[in-house]
GROMACS .gro file of C-alpha atoms in nm:
model
  509
    1MET     CA    1   7.122  12.649   6.763
    2ALA     CA    2   6.850  12.889   6.880
    3GLY     CA    3   7.105  13.139   7.006
    4PHE     CA    4   7.313  13.088   6.697
    5ARG     CA    5   7.020  13.163   6.468
    6ARG     CA    6   6.913  13.472   6.665
    7GLY     CA    7   7.261  13.611   6.644
    8HIS     CA    8   7.266  13.576   6.265
    9ARG     CA    9   6.914  13.695   6.181
   10HIS     CA   10   7.028  13.985   5.962
   11GLU     CA   11   7.282  13.783   5.763
   12ALA     CA   12   7.037  13.497   5.704
   13SER     CA   13   6.773  13.741   5.576
   14SER     CA   14   7.007  13.904   5.327
   15ILE     CA   15   7.131  13.575   5.192
   16SER     CA   16   6.775  13.437   5.172
   17SER     CA   17   6.666  13.741   4.970
   18LEU     CA   18   6.955  13.680   4.735
   19PHE     CA   19   6.826  13.329   4.667
   20ALA     CA   20   6.461  13.437   4.651
   21GLY     CA   21   6.501  13.569   4.300
   22LEU     CA   22   6.639  13.237   4.182
   23THR     CA   23   6.338  13.023   4.269
   24ARG     CA   24   6.207  13.023   3.912
   25SER     CA   25   6.537  12.911   3.760
   26PRO     CA   26   6.666  12.553   3.748
   27ALA     CA   27   6.957  12.504   3.992
   28PRO     CA   28   7.202  12.235   4.086
   29SER     CA   29   7.136  12.019   4.391
   30ALA     CA   30   7.152  12.209   4.719
   31PRO     CA   31   7.482  12.169   4.905
   32ALA     CA   32   7.478  11.950   5.217
   33TYR     CA   33   7.438  12.142   5.546
   34THR     CA   34   7.639  12.058   5.854
   35GLU     CA   35   7.529  12.206   6.183
   36VAL     CA   36   7.801  12.384   6.377
   37PRO     CA   37   7.934  12.163   6.659
   38ALA     CA   38   7.829  12.295   7.000
   39ARG     CA   39   8.188  12.314   7.124
   40LEU     CA   40   8.274  12.559   6.848
   41SER     CA   41   7.984  12.800   6.911
   42SER     CA   42   8.120  13.143   6.993
   43ASN     CA   43   8.071  13.510   6.924
   44SER     CA   44   8.360  13.516   6.679
   45LYS     CA   45   8.264  13.586   6.319
   46GLU     CA   46   8.524  13.331   6.210
   47ASP     CA   47   8.317  13.052   6.367
   48GLU     CA   48   7.985  13.160   6.212
   49LEU     CA   49   7.795  12.995   5.926
   50PRO     CA   50   7.503  13.146   5.732
   51SER     CA   51   7.163  12.984   5.738
   52PRO     CA   52   7.136  12.695   5.489
   53PRO     CA   53   7.029  12.789   5.135
   54GLN     CA   54   6.671  12.710   5.052
   55THR     CA   55   6.600  12.442   4.790
   56PRO     CA   56   6.453  12.599   4.473
   57SER     CA   57   6.082  12.535   4.418
   58LYS     CA   58   5.979  12.294   4.142
   59THR     CA   59   5.705  12.533   4.032
   60GLY     CA   60   5.966  12.736   3.848
   61ALA     CA   61   6.104  12.448   3.643
   62ARG     CA   62   5.955  12.581   3.316
   63SER     CA   63   6.079  12.937   3.375
   64LYS     CA   64   6.223  13.178   3.134
   65LYS     CA   65   6.581  13.151   3.017
   66LYS     CA   66   6.805  13.226   3.316
   67GLU     CA   67   6.989  13.553   3.324
   68PRO     CA   68   7.375  13.539   3.317
   69TRP     CA   69   7.408  13.755   3.632
   70GLN     CA   70   7.182  13.517   3.823
   71PHE     CA   71   7.391  13.216   3.730
   72THR     CA   72   7.709  13.400   3.830
   73ALA     CA   73   7.561  13.495   4.167
   74LEU     CA   74   7.461  13.135   4.228
   75ILE     CA   75   7.812  13.011   4.157
   76ILE     CA   76   7.960  13.273   4.391
   77CYS     CA   77   7.724  13.179   4.675
   78VAL     CA   78   7.793  12.809   4.633
   79CYS     CA   79   8.168  12.874   4.641
   80ILE     CA   80   8.140  13.095   4.949
   81SER     CA   81   7.930  12.832   5.127
   82GLY     CA   82   8.180  12.559   5.038
   83VAL     CA   83   8.477  12.762   5.159
   84ILE     CA   84   8.306  12.843   5.490
   85TYR     CA   85   8.209  12.478   5.536
   86LEU     CA   86   8.568  12.363   5.480
   87CYS     CA   87   8.698  12.627   5.724
   88VAL     CA   88   8.458  12.513   5.994
   89GLN     CA   89   8.560  12.150   5.944
   90ALA     CA   90   8.926  12.246   5.967
   91ILE     CA   91   8.868  12.444   6.287
   92SER     CA   92   8.665  12.156   6.432
   93GLY     CA   93   8.938  11.906   6.353
   94PHE     CA   94   9.204  12.129   6.508
   95ALA     CA   95   8.998  12.172   6.825
   96SER     CA   96   8.947  11.795   6.852
   97VAL     CA   97   9.317  11.729   6.815
   98GLU     CA   98   9.402  12.002   7.063
   99SER     CA   99   9.157  11.873   7.324
  100SER     CA  100   9.282  11.515   7.293
  101THR     CA  101   9.651  11.597   7.306
  102GLN     CA  102   9.821  11.550   7.643
  103PRO     CA  103  10.079  11.807   7.749
  104ILE     CA  104  10.433  11.690   7.700
  105GLN     CA  105  10.618  11.652   8.028
  106GLU     CA  106  10.985  11.710   8.047
  107PRO     CA  107  11.177  11.417   8.197
  108VAL     CA  108  11.243  11.465   8.570
  109GLU     CA  109  11.583  11.377   8.704
  110ASP     CA  110  11.607  11.150   9.006
  111GLY     CA  111  11.555  11.347   9.326
  112VAL     CA  112  11.420  11.661   9.158
  113GLU     CA  113  11.055  11.562   9.194
  114GLU     CA  114  11.110  11.478   9.560
  115GLU     CA  115  11.260  11.821   9.622
  116VAL     CA  116  10.961  11.986   9.458
  117VAL     CA  117  10.723  11.786   9.679
  118LEU     CA  118  10.910  11.886   9.993
  119GLY     CA  119  10.912  12.250   9.889
  120LYS     CA  120  10.842  12.485  10.172
  121TYR     CA  121  10.863  12.213  10.441
  122ASP     CA  122  11.233  12.147  10.385
  123THR     CA  123  11.436  12.236  10.694
  124SER     CA  124  11.658  12.472  10.497
  125HIS     CA  125  11.369  12.717  10.467
  126TRP     CA  126  11.317  12.742  10.843
  127LEU     CA  127  11.672  12.793  10.973
  128ARG     CA  128  11.959  13.024  10.885
  129GLY     CA  129  12.172  12.728  10.778
  130GLY     CA  130  12.339  12.417  10.916
  131PRO     CA  131  12.360  12.345  11.290
  132THR     CA  132  12.542  12.614  11.488
  133LEU     CA  133  12.722  12.628  11.822
  134SER     CA  134  12.439  12.839  11.967
  135PHE     CA  135  12.078  12.757  11.885
  136ARG     CA  136  11.983  13.125  11.881
  137ASP     CA  137  12.224  13.190  11.595
  138ASN     CA  138  12.024  12.953  11.374
  139LEU     CA  139  11.666  13.064  11.440
  140LEU     CA  140  11.499  13.295  11.190
  141PRO     CA  141  11.361  13.617  11.340
  142GLY     CA  142  11.031  13.594  11.151
  143VAL     CA  143  10.953  13.235  11.255
  144LYS     CA  144  10.808  13.116  11.587
  145TYR     CA  145  10.924  12.781  11.729
  146ILE     CA  146  10.821  12.534  12.000
  147THR     CA  147  11.005  12.249  12.175
  148SER     CA  148  10.993  12.015  12.474
  149TRP     CA  149  11.208  11.743  12.633
  150PRO     CA  150  11.011  11.446  12.768
  151CYS     CA  151  11.184  11.165  12.957
  152ALA     CA  152  10.940  10.908  13.096
  153GLY     CA  153  10.969  10.584  12.900
  154TRP     CA  154  10.984  10.564  12.524
  155THR     CA  155  10.613  10.520  12.438
  156ASN     CA  156  10.509  10.797  12.676
  157ASP     CA  157  10.777  11.019  12.524
  158VAL     CA  158  10.637  10.950  12.177
  159MET     CA  159  10.292  11.052  12.299
  160ALA     CA  160  10.430  11.365  12.468
  161LEU     CA  161  10.600  11.474  12.146
  162VAL     CA  162  10.280  11.410  11.950
  163HIS     CA  163  10.114  11.649  12.196
  164MET     CA  164  10.387  11.904  12.133
  165ILE     CA  165  10.343  11.882  11.755
  166TYR     CA  166   9.967  11.920  11.798
  167LEU     CA  167  10.026  12.230  12.012
  168ALA     CA  168  10.258  12.357  11.737
  169GLN     CA  169   9.967  12.327  11.494
  170LEU     CA  170   9.741  12.523  11.728
  171THR     CA  171   9.997  12.801  11.778
  172GLU     CA  172  10.130  12.804  11.420
  173ARG     CA  173  10.484  12.737  11.536
  174VAL     CA  174  10.759  12.518  11.396
  175PRO     CA  175  10.828  12.221  11.626
  176ILE     CA  176  11.187  12.132  11.714
  177LEU     CA  177  11.201  11.768  11.822
  178PRO     CA  178  11.463  11.639  12.066
  179ALA     CA  179  11.621  11.296  12.053
  180PHE     CA  180  11.476  11.019  12.267
  181ALA     CA  181  11.654  10.979  12.600
  182PRO     CA  182  11.720  10.628  12.738
  183SER     CA  183  11.496  10.666  13.043
  184HIS     CA  184  11.405  10.294  13.027
  185LEU     CA  185  11.743  10.170  12.904
  186SER     CA  186  12.099  10.186  13.027
  187GLN     CA  187  12.255  10.529  12.987
  188SER     CA  188  12.515  10.363  12.768
  189ALA     CA  189  12.244  10.328  12.501
  190GLY     CA  190  12.275  10.702  12.441
  191HIS     CA  191  12.016  10.922  12.272
  192ILE     CA  192  11.853  10.828  11.944
  193PRO     CA  193  11.727  11.106  11.712
  194PHE     CA  194  11.355  11.123  11.644
  195GLY     CA  195  11.423  11.103  11.270
  196ASP     CA  196  11.606  10.771  11.311
  197VAL     CA  197  11.284  10.621  11.449
  198PHE     CA  198  11.012  10.793  11.249
  199ASP     CA  199  10.992  10.909  10.888
  200LEU     CA  200  11.003  11.285  10.943
  201ARG     CA  201  10.987  11.372  10.574
  202ARG     CA  202  10.663  11.178  10.531
  203LEU     CA  203  10.520  11.317  10.854
  204SER     CA  204  10.593  11.674  10.745
  205GLU     CA  205  10.427  11.618  10.409
  206GLU     CA  206  10.117  11.450  10.552
  207ILE     CA  207  10.044  11.706  10.825
  208HIS     CA  208  10.149  11.998  10.603
  209MET     CA  209  10.399  12.168  10.832
  210PRO     CA  210  10.778  12.190  10.869
  211ILE     CA  211  10.935  11.980  11.143
  212LEU     CA  212  11.287  12.031  11.275
  213GLU     CA  213  11.514  11.831  11.502
  214TRP     CA  214  11.756  11.971  11.754
  215ARG     CA  215  12.042  11.821  11.553
  216ASP     CA  216  11.932  12.051  11.268
  217VAL     CA  217  11.951  12.354  11.494
  218LYS     CA  218  12.249  12.312  11.728
  219GLN     CA  219  12.568  12.114  11.683
  220PRO     CA  220  12.554  11.798  11.897
  221ASN     CA  221  12.914  11.846  12.013
  222SER     CA  222  12.867  12.213  12.105
  223THR     CA  223  12.997  12.308  12.449
  224VAL     CA  224  12.803  12.636  12.458
  225VAL     CA  225  12.559  12.649  12.750
  226GLU     CA  226  12.265  12.882  12.689
  227ASP     CA  227  12.010  13.030  12.926
  228ILE     CA  228  11.645  13.015  12.828
  229GLY     CA  229  11.308  13.064  12.996
  230CYS     CA  230  11.046  12.789  12.958
  231TRP     CA  231  10.706  12.685  13.092
  232SER     CA  232  10.669  12.399  13.340
  233ALA     CA  233  10.350  12.204  13.270
  234TRP     CA  234  10.471  11.950  13.525
  235ILE     CA  235  10.457  12.203  13.809
  236GLY     CA  236  10.138  12.358  13.673
  237GLY     CA  237   9.971  12.018  13.665
  238GLY     CA  238  10.050  11.963  14.032
  239GLN     CA  239  10.286  11.669  13.980
  240SER     CA  240  10.566  11.792  14.204
  241ASN     CA  241  10.646  12.021  14.492
  242GLY     CA  242  10.744  12.317  14.281
  243ARG     CA  243  11.008  12.133  14.079
  244PRO     CA  244  11.006  12.092  13.699
  245ARG     CA  245  11.012  11.752  13.533
  246ASP     CA  246  11.359  11.596  13.534
  247SER     CA  247  11.509  11.511  13.198
  248TYR     CA  248  11.850  11.424  13.057
  249LEU     CA  249  11.784  11.628  12.745
  250PRO     CA  250  11.843  11.993  12.850
  251ALA     CA  251  12.194  11.913  12.972
  252ALA     CA  252  12.267  11.720  12.653
  253LEU     CA  253  12.152  12.022  12.452
  254GLY     CA  254  12.354  12.269  12.658
  255LEU     CA  255  12.051  12.446  12.807
  256ASP     CA  256  12.020  12.606  13.151
  257ILE     CA  257  11.648  12.659  13.201
  258SER     CA  258  11.454  12.902  13.416
  259TYR     CA  259  11.103  12.757  13.447
  260THR     CA  260  10.773  12.937  13.504
  261PRO     CA  261  10.482  12.718  13.620
  262THR     CA  262  10.176  12.721  13.396
  263PRO     CA  263   9.874  12.877  13.572
  264TYR     CA  264   9.646  12.656  13.780
  265SER     CA  265   9.353  12.771  13.564
  266MET     CA  266   9.489  12.560  13.277
  267LYS     CA  267   9.411  12.230  13.450
  268VAL     CA  268   9.129  12.010  13.321
  269PHE     CA  269   8.988  11.891  13.654
  270GLY     CA  270   9.169  12.084  13.922
  271GLU     CA  271   9.307  11.884  14.214
  272GLY     CA  272   9.361  11.512  14.172
  273ASP     CA  273   9.450  11.516  13.802
  274SER     CA  274   9.751  11.648  13.613
  275HIS     CA  275   9.604  11.712  13.268
  276LEU     CA  276   9.620  12.060  13.117
  277LEU     CA  277   9.395  12.198  12.845
  278TYR     CA  278   9.534  12.261  12.496
  279GLY     CA  279   9.309  12.562  12.460
  280ARG     CA  280   9.471  12.725  12.763
  281LEU     CA  281   9.827  12.617  12.680
  282MET     CA  282   9.780  12.754  12.329
  283GLN     CA  283   9.728  13.102  12.473
  284LEU     CA  284  10.085  13.102  12.606
  285GLY     CA  285  10.208  13.124  12.247
  286PHE     CA  286  10.053  13.467  12.201
  287PRO     CA  287  10.135  13.801  12.369
  288SER     CA  288   9.804  13.846  12.554
  289GLY     CA  289   9.797  13.491  12.694
  290ARG     CA  290  10.164  13.503  12.789
  291ARG     CA  291  10.117  13.837  12.963
  292GLU     CA  292   9.817  13.713  13.160
  293ALA     CA  293   9.998  13.395  13.271
  294LEU     CA  294  10.302  13.591  13.390
  295GLN     CA  295  10.075  13.796  13.614
  296GLN     CA  296   9.990  13.474  13.800
  297ASN     CA  297  10.326  13.294  13.830
  298SER     CA  298  10.690  13.399  13.847
  299PRO     CA  299  11.002  13.234  13.699
  300ILE     CA  300  11.220  12.999  13.901
  301PRO     CA  301  11.599  13.059  13.883
  302ALA     CA  302  11.796  12.844  13.638
  303PRO     CA  303  11.994  12.570  13.819
  304GLN     CA  304  12.339  12.659  13.684
  305SER     CA  305  12.351  13.034  13.631
  306GLY     CA  306  12.074  13.133  13.869
  307ALA     CA  307  11.927  13.347  13.593
  308VAL     CA  308  11.559  13.436  13.633
  309LEU     CA  309  11.407  13.446  13.286
  310GLU     CA  310  11.054  13.480  13.160
  311PRO     CA  311  10.948  13.212  12.911
  312ASP     CA  312  11.101  13.273  12.570
  313ALA     CA  313  10.853  13.414  12.319
  314HIS     CA  314  11.060  13.320  12.013
  315LEU     CA  315  11.120  12.956  12.113
  316MET     CA  316  10.828  12.852  12.334
  317CYS     CA  317  10.936  12.552  12.542
  318PHE     CA  318  10.784  12.312  12.796
  319ASP     CA  319  10.932  12.055  13.029
  320TYR     CA  320  10.671  11.780  12.977
  321LEU     CA  321  10.349  11.765  12.774
  322TYR     CA  322  10.232  11.408  12.830
  323TYR     CA  323   9.941  11.519  13.049
  324THR     CA  324   9.767  11.746  12.798
  325SER     CA  325   9.413  11.714  12.666
  326LEU     CA  326   9.152  11.882  12.455
  327ASP     CA  327   8.852  11.789  12.667
  328ARG     CA  328   8.929  11.509  12.917
  329ASN     CA  329   9.217  11.301  13.045
  330PHE     CA  330   9.389  11.023  12.846
  331GLU     CA  331   9.217  11.106  12.517
  332TRP     CA  332   9.419  10.855  12.314
  333SER     CA  333   9.168  10.592  12.424
  334TYR     CA  334   8.889  10.761  12.226
  335ASP     CA  335   8.829  10.722  11.854
  336TRP     CA  336   8.800  11.101  11.815
  337SER     CA  337   9.142  11.173  11.969
  338PRO     CA  338   9.283  11.470  11.772
  339GLN     CA  339   9.634  11.392  11.893
  340TRP     CA  340   9.627  11.054  11.719
  341ARG     CA  341   9.415  11.148  11.416
  342LEU     CA  342   9.598  11.467  11.323
  343VAL     CA  343   9.954  11.373  11.419
  344GLY     CA  344  10.020  11.027  11.565
  345LYS     CA  345   9.883  10.811  11.286
  346HIS     CA  346  10.103  10.993  11.034
  347MET     CA  347  10.423  10.898  11.220
  348ARG     CA  348  10.537  10.599  11.014
  349TRP     CA  349  10.860  10.415  11.084
  350ALA     CA  350  11.188  10.540  10.941
  351PRO     CA  351  11.279  10.343  10.626
  352ALA     CA  352  11.598  10.195  10.775
  353LEU     CA  353  11.416  10.071  11.086
  354GLN     CA  354  11.132   9.933  10.874
  355ALA     CA  355  11.379   9.745  10.654
  356VAL     CA  356  11.549   9.578  10.951
  357SER     CA  357  11.213   9.473  11.096
  358GLU     CA  358  11.110   9.310  10.768
  359GLU     CA  359  11.441   9.125  10.753
  360TYR     CA  360  11.377   8.987  11.104
  361LEU     CA  361  11.021   8.885  11.022
  362ARG     CA  362  11.116   8.709  10.699
  363LYS     CA  363  11.380   8.513  10.886
  364HIS     CA  364  11.143   8.426  11.170
  365PHE     CA  365  10.867   8.299  10.940
  366GLY     CA  366  11.107   8.134  10.695
  367SER     CA  367  10.997   8.349  10.403
  368ASP     CA  368  11.236   8.478  10.138
  369GLU     CA  369  10.986   8.724   9.994
  370GLU     CA  370  10.667   8.866  10.145
  371VAL     CA  371  10.616   8.850  10.520
  372PRO     CA  372  10.312   8.627  10.590
  373LYS     CA  373  10.011   8.761  10.778
  374PHE     CA  374  10.031   8.723  11.155
  375ILE     CA  375   9.857   8.827  11.475
  376SER     CA  376  10.080   9.042  11.695
  377VAL     CA  377  10.059   9.031  12.073
  378HIS     CA  378  10.200   9.261  12.340
  379ALA     CA  379  10.175   9.091  12.678
  380ARG     CA  380  10.310   9.333  12.936
  381ARG     CA  381  10.375   9.148  13.260
  382GLY     CA  382  10.718   9.231  13.403
  383ASP     CA  383  10.624   9.533  13.616
  384PHE     CA  384  10.246   9.492  13.625
  385HIS     CA  385  10.250   9.219  13.888
  386GLN     CA  386  10.329   9.483  14.150
  387TYR     CA  387   9.977   9.618  14.102
  388CYS     CA  388   9.817   9.287  14.199
  389PRO     CA  389   9.655   9.305  14.544
  390ASP     CA  390   9.887   9.045  14.697
  391GLY     CA  391  10.194   9.150  14.500
  392SER     CA  392  10.198   8.823  14.305
  393SER     CA  393  10.119   8.764  13.940
  394ASN     CA  394   9.783   8.600  14.010
  395CYS     CA  395   9.582   8.891  13.873
  396LEU     CA  396   9.764   8.901  13.539
  397PRO     CA  397   9.592   8.756  13.231
  398SER     CA  398   9.591   8.377  13.225
  399ILE     CA  399   9.706   8.165  12.933
  400GLU     CA  400   9.342   8.057  12.887
  401GLN     CA  401   9.241   8.419  12.834
  402PHE     CA  402   9.533   8.450  12.596
  403GLN     CA  403   9.401   8.157  12.391
  404GLN     CA  404   9.053   8.306  12.386
  405ARG     CA  405   9.174   8.644  12.258
  406VAL     CA  406   9.378   8.483  11.981
  407GLU     CA  407   9.074   8.293  11.856
  408GLU     CA  408   8.859   8.607  11.872
  409VAL     CA  409   9.100   8.805  11.657
  410ARG     CA  410   9.158   8.514  11.420
  411HIS     CA  411   8.782   8.473  11.372
  412GLU     CA  412   8.733   8.845  11.308
  413ILE     CA  413   9.006   8.854  11.043
  414PHE     CA  414   8.846   8.555  10.870
  415ARG     CA  415   8.501   8.713  10.888
  416LYS     CA  416   8.624   9.043  10.747
  417ASP     CA  417   8.888   8.934  10.494
  418GLY     CA  418   8.821   8.564  10.438
  419LEU     CA  419   9.176   8.482  10.552
  420TYR     CA  420   9.280   8.230  10.814
  421VAL     CA  421   9.582   8.373  10.994
  422GLU     CA  422   9.779   8.096  11.156
  423HIS     CA  423  10.089   8.276  11.283
  424VAL     CA  424  10.096   8.448  11.622
  425LEU     CA  425  10.397   8.661  11.723
  426VAL     CA  426  10.432   8.744  12.093
  427MET     CA  427  10.625   9.035  12.245
  428SER     CA  428  10.654   9.040  12.625
  429ASP     CA  429  10.879   9.148  12.911
  430GLU     CA  430  10.801   8.825  13.099
  431THR     CA  431  11.114   8.650  13.227
  432ASP     CA  432  10.959   8.328  13.359
  433PRO     CA  433  11.068   8.036  13.132
  434ALA     CA  434  10.754   7.839  13.228
  435TRP     CA  435  10.531   8.112  13.081
  436TRP     CA  436  10.728   8.115  12.758
  437GLN     CA  437  10.698   7.737  12.738
  438GLU     CA  438  10.320   7.774  12.748
  439VAL     CA  439  10.347   8.020  12.461
  440ARG     CA  440  10.547   7.764  12.265
  441ASP     CA  441  10.304   7.483  12.350
  442ASN     CA  442  10.022   7.683  12.190
  443GLY     CA  443  10.213   7.708  11.864
  444TRP     CA  444  10.289   8.077  11.903
  445GLY     CA  445  10.630   8.227  11.839
  446TRP     CA  446  10.854   8.516  11.940
  447ILE     CA  447  11.179   8.677  11.829
  448ASP     CA  448  11.463   8.630  12.075
  449HIS     CA  449  11.675   8.945  12.062
  450GLU     CA  450  11.953   8.789  12.268
  451ARG     CA  451  11.987   8.501  12.025
  452GLU     CA  452  11.968   8.744  11.732
  453ARG     CA  453  12.226   8.970  11.901
  454THR     CA  454  12.012   9.272  11.816
  455ALA     CA  455  12.177   9.509  12.065
  456GLU     CA  456  12.524   9.412  11.946
  457LYS     CA  457  12.439   9.462  11.579
  458TYR     CA  458  12.216   9.770  11.593
  459GLY     CA  459  12.243   9.913  11.945
  460ALA     CA  460  12.031   9.874  12.257
  461TRP     CA  461  11.756  10.101  12.123
  462TYR     CA  462  11.668   9.856  11.847
  463VAL     CA  463  11.536   9.595  12.093
  464PRO     CA  464  11.226   9.793  12.203
  465LEU     CA  465  11.199   9.971  11.868
  466LEU     CA  466  11.184   9.649  11.665
  467ASP     CA  467  10.925   9.507  11.904
  468ALA     CA  468  10.712   9.817  11.847
  469VAL     CA  469  10.743   9.775  11.470
  470PHE     CA  470  10.653   9.405  11.497
  471GLN     CA  471  10.344   9.493  11.700
  472SER     CA  472  10.231   9.748  11.443
  473ALA     CA  473  10.275   9.502  11.154
  474GLY     CA  474  10.007   9.256  11.266
  475ALA     CA  475   9.695   9.178  11.065
  476GLY     CA  476   9.528   9.189  11.406
  477PHE     CA  477   9.654   9.287  11.750
  478ILE     CA  478   9.615   9.177  12.112
  479GLY     CA  479   9.741   9.421  12.373
  480THR     CA  480   9.747   9.447  12.750
  481GLU     CA  481   9.496   9.660  12.933
  482SER     CA  482   9.642   9.985  13.080
  483SER     CA  483   9.964   9.968  12.875
  484THR     CA  484  10.037  10.275  12.663
  485MET     CA  485  10.263  10.067  12.441
  486SER     CA  486   9.968   9.836  12.370
  487LEU     CA  487   9.737  10.132  12.315
  488VAL     CA  488   9.956  10.295  12.052
  489ALA     CA  489  10.026   9.961  11.880
  490ALA     CA  490   9.652   9.891  11.864
  491LEU     CA  491   9.589  10.229  11.701
  492ARG     CA  492   9.857  10.158  11.441
  493VAL     CA  493   9.717   9.816  11.350
  494GLN     CA  494   9.364   9.954  11.339
  495ASP     CA  495   9.439  10.260  11.124
  496TRP     CA  496   9.732  10.138  10.916
  497HIS     CA  497   9.601   9.790  10.831
  498GLY     CA  498   9.233   9.794  10.924
  499GLY     CA  499   9.300   9.504  11.161
  500PRO     CA  500   9.084   9.397  11.458
  501ILE     CA  501   9.218   9.468  11.807
  502THR     CA  502   9.145   9.348  12.158
  503TYR     CA  503   9.308   9.349  12.501
  504LEU     CA  504   9.417   9.106  12.767
  505THR     CA  505   9.245   9.214  13.088
  506TRP     CA  506   9.348   9.169  13.446
  507ARG     CA  507   9.176   8.931  13.686
  508GLY     CA  508   9.043   8.691  13.425
  509PRO     CA  509   8.859   8.725  13.094
   0.00000   0.00000   0.00000
């Protein structure tokens, strides 16, 4: 009120002087005074009130007969004060109603809100239109793109594409994801699109960037073969004798590629390790870095046409990005891994795949509604025995170690959540019936894909994919040391569900 009173000093003085001459005359009771609410204080004259009238002094009670003009002035002042008071109350009430009223929202039709959320990340904004016979006909001139075609086992391919998306973030390019090639399955399994495995729409929203698939860009049945220049991180990492990484994908996409090795200076450790640095690879996406790299290495002729092409600047492409790091090799094992934190953990399962997995789990546990809590286990054994010193399976984790790890995880879940998790679901490539009998004897279970006819119903890809979803759904997880499939499953359980994780180790507990 101090500021209010200072701002009205002149008006208060004039009105006070008007009432000063009335102090000797009897007057009606003084009108009540209501202070102006703070939220209505402003510089507008419409929101102002004069200072309150002073109560007449009792010393003038026996005064002379009041003059008519004085009585008239008093009535006028009282009326003015009353009118102003009522105006202020009306304004105050209006402001209160206005501040408490919520804006009316128009009803949103189904699908409209989803389109608004997608907004600028929708694929239609980043291509000329639907898939074309030639990929170049569909790329926008003002947009930079990046792609790769890994082929080294499904989990490793997932990790390699995570690396590619992370590199897309660093270079501000739009990633174009290929389908997964059946490098660990029969060729009859065919290729499965990335978006049939992972929820691309959710991924795009969560990492705030558009993501395309090759099926968005080029027609899958196109017979057009196109030349393109790409970078070979495989040669640059020293993995081969001057040959790029083999993959089924370029031929499937109708691409004849002329590769240029990445410079040796991009390696993390030099000889003896294949990892390349993101900070160096990132430079290839910009004119100065590309120019400097081309001064060190020359393109290799494309296998079909023999064309010698420098790496494409519009669509930057690499043969294989599994061995890429920010600071050191195999960074997924560290809790600070940017590849996992910024990309990988946002790759949730595609809704259709998730629905099938839940159907399987409900059937396995005999539940018609919610899937009960369980501990998931990935025991990789089938090909690991070849790394034992004597070539046998003696160095693989024993069933006793298995029992110990289950109790450790079970205890940690109980300590953290107060829940006793009874069910244990095992996924393994072990083929020895005696080992599986030990699993059964311990009260643990597994889902038999042959008995469920998974490949017949959904295709060969769904066997490893469903196992990966089962692993990620555990309230806790037990993996196998040195397995990338176990590593990624452990990260999912840890970050998606807050579950405890541990590993089966070789050569005893």
